[in-house]
XYZ file of C-alpha atoms in Angstrom:
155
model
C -1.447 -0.546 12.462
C -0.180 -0.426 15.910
C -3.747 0.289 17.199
C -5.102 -2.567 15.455
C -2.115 -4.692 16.902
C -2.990 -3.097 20.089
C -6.792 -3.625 19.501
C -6.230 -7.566 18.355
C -3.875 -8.732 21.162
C -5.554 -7.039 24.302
C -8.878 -7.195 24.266
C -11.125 -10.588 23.906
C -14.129 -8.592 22.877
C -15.063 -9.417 19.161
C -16.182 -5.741 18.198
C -12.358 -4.113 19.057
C -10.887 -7.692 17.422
C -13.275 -6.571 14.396
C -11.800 -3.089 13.789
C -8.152 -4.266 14.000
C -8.714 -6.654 11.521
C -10.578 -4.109 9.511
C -7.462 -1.967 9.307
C -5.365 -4.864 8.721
C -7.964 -5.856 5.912
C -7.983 -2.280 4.595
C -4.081 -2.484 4.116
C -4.112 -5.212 2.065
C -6.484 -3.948 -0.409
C -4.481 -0.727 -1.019
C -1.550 -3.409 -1.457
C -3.712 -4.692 -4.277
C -4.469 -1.349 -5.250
C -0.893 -0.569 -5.306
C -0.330 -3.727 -8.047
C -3.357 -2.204 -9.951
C -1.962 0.801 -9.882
C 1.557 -0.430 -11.084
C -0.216 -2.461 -13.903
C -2.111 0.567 -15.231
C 1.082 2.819 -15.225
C 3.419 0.355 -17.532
C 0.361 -0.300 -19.612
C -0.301 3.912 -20.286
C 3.256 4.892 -20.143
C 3.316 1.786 -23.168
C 0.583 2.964 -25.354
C -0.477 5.991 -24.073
C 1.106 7.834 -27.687
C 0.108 4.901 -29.561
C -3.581 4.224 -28.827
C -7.376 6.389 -29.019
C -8.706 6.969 -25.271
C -11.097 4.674 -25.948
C -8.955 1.658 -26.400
C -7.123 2.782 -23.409
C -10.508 2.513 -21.448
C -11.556 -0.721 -22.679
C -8.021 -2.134 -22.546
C -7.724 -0.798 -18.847
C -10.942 -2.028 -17.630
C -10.055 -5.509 -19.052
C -6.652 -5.243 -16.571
C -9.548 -3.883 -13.567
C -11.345 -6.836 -14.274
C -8.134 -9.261 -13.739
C -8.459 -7.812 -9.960
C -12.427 -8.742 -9.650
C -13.560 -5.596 -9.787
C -16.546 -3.361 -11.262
C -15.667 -0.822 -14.401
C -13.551 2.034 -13.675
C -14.680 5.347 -14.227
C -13.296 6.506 -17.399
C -11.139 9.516 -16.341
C -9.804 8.299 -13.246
C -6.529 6.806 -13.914
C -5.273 9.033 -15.807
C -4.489 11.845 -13.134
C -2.645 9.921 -10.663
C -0.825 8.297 -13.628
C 0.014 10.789 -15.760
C 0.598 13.564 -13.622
C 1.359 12.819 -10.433
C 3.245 9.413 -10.809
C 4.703 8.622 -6.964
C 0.819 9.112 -5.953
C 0.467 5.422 -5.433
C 3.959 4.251 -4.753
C 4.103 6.460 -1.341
C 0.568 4.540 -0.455
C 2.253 1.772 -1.291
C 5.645 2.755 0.775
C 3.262 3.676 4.342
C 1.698 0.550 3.584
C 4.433 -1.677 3.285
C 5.884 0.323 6.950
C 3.193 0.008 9.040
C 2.840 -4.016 8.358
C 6.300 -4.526 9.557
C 5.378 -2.229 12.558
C 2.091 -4.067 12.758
C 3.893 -7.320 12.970
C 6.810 -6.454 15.522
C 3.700 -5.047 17.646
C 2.381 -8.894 18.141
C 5.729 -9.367 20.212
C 6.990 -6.309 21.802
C 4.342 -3.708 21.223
C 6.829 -0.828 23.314
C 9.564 -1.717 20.718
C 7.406 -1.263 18.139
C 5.709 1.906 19.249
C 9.304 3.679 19.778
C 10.352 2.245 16.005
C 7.598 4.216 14.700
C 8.131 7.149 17.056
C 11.386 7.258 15.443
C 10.081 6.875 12.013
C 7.789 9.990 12.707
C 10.511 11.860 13.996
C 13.657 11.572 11.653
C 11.607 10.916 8.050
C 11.266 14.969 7.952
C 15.232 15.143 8.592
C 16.408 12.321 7.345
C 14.287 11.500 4.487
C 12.360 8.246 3.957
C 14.819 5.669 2.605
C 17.486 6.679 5.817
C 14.326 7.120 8.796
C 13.607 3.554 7.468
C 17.187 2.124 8.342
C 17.380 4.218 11.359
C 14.466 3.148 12.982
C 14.884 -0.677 11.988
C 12.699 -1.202 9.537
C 13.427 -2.797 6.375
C 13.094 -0.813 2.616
C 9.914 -1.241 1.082
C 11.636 -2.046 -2.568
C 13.478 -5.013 -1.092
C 11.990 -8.133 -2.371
C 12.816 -9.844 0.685
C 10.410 -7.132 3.036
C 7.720 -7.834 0.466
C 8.039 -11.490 0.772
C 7.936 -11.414 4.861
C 4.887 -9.090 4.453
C 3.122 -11.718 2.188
C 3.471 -14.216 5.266
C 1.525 -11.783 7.408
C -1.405 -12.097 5.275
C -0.440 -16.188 4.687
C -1.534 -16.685 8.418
């Protein structure tokens, strides 16, 4: 996100302006995803002992459809849901990161480049939730960060 920050505020030609809102673009549907994702999860973790595979499909593709999108294929949800459960959440987590460094790029790119120096740096030592707060950047699970990140896309 800070390239396409980078990209979008330095140079006038339409092409570079085009890939930096391609990323930007790109982050926004795994945002989506992300909600999709969430959706299926509560829906298997639900019914997943109660209901035939079959009425999991067809229930599942009616919740795909909610987003505007094609049929799913019919095993795919069920791996990253069922067995590895934080698979879309840390998507969702990098996602939610590199907006807020996106957006404090528009104004201070340096300050935003060292932020996510220091993210790189201290999430191995640190851990996520504390390389965050370190490197001034607020918690993805804080409605308020959400919120501010909607505002991005509102403009």
């Amino acid at each position: 996100m800070l390239l396409a920050s980078f990209l979008m505020n330095n140079y006038q030609d339409e092409a570079l302006k085009g890939v930096g809102e391609s990323l930007l673009n790109n982050l926004h549907l795994m945002i989506l995803g992300y909600c999709y994702a969430t959706e299926v999860e509560n829906y298997l973790f639900e019914n997943y002992y109660t209901k035939s595979v079959d009425e999991l499909y067809t229930d599942l593709n009616k919740i795909y459809a909610s987003y505007g999108t094609s049929k799913l294929r019919k095993d795919y949800w069920f791996g990253p849901t069922l067995i590895n459960t934080s698979y879309y959440s840390s998507y969702l987590t990098s996602a939610v990161e590199s907006l807020q460094l996106f957006e404090a790029a528009k104004t201070d790119f340096k300050a935003a480049k060292n932020k996510y120096i220091s993210l790189i740096s201290d999430t191995q030592n640190l851990g996520e939730v504390d390389s965050w707060k370190k490197s001034g950047l607020a918690s993805p699970f804080e409605a308020s960060t959400i919120e501010n990140i909607a505002k991005i896309f509102a403009k």
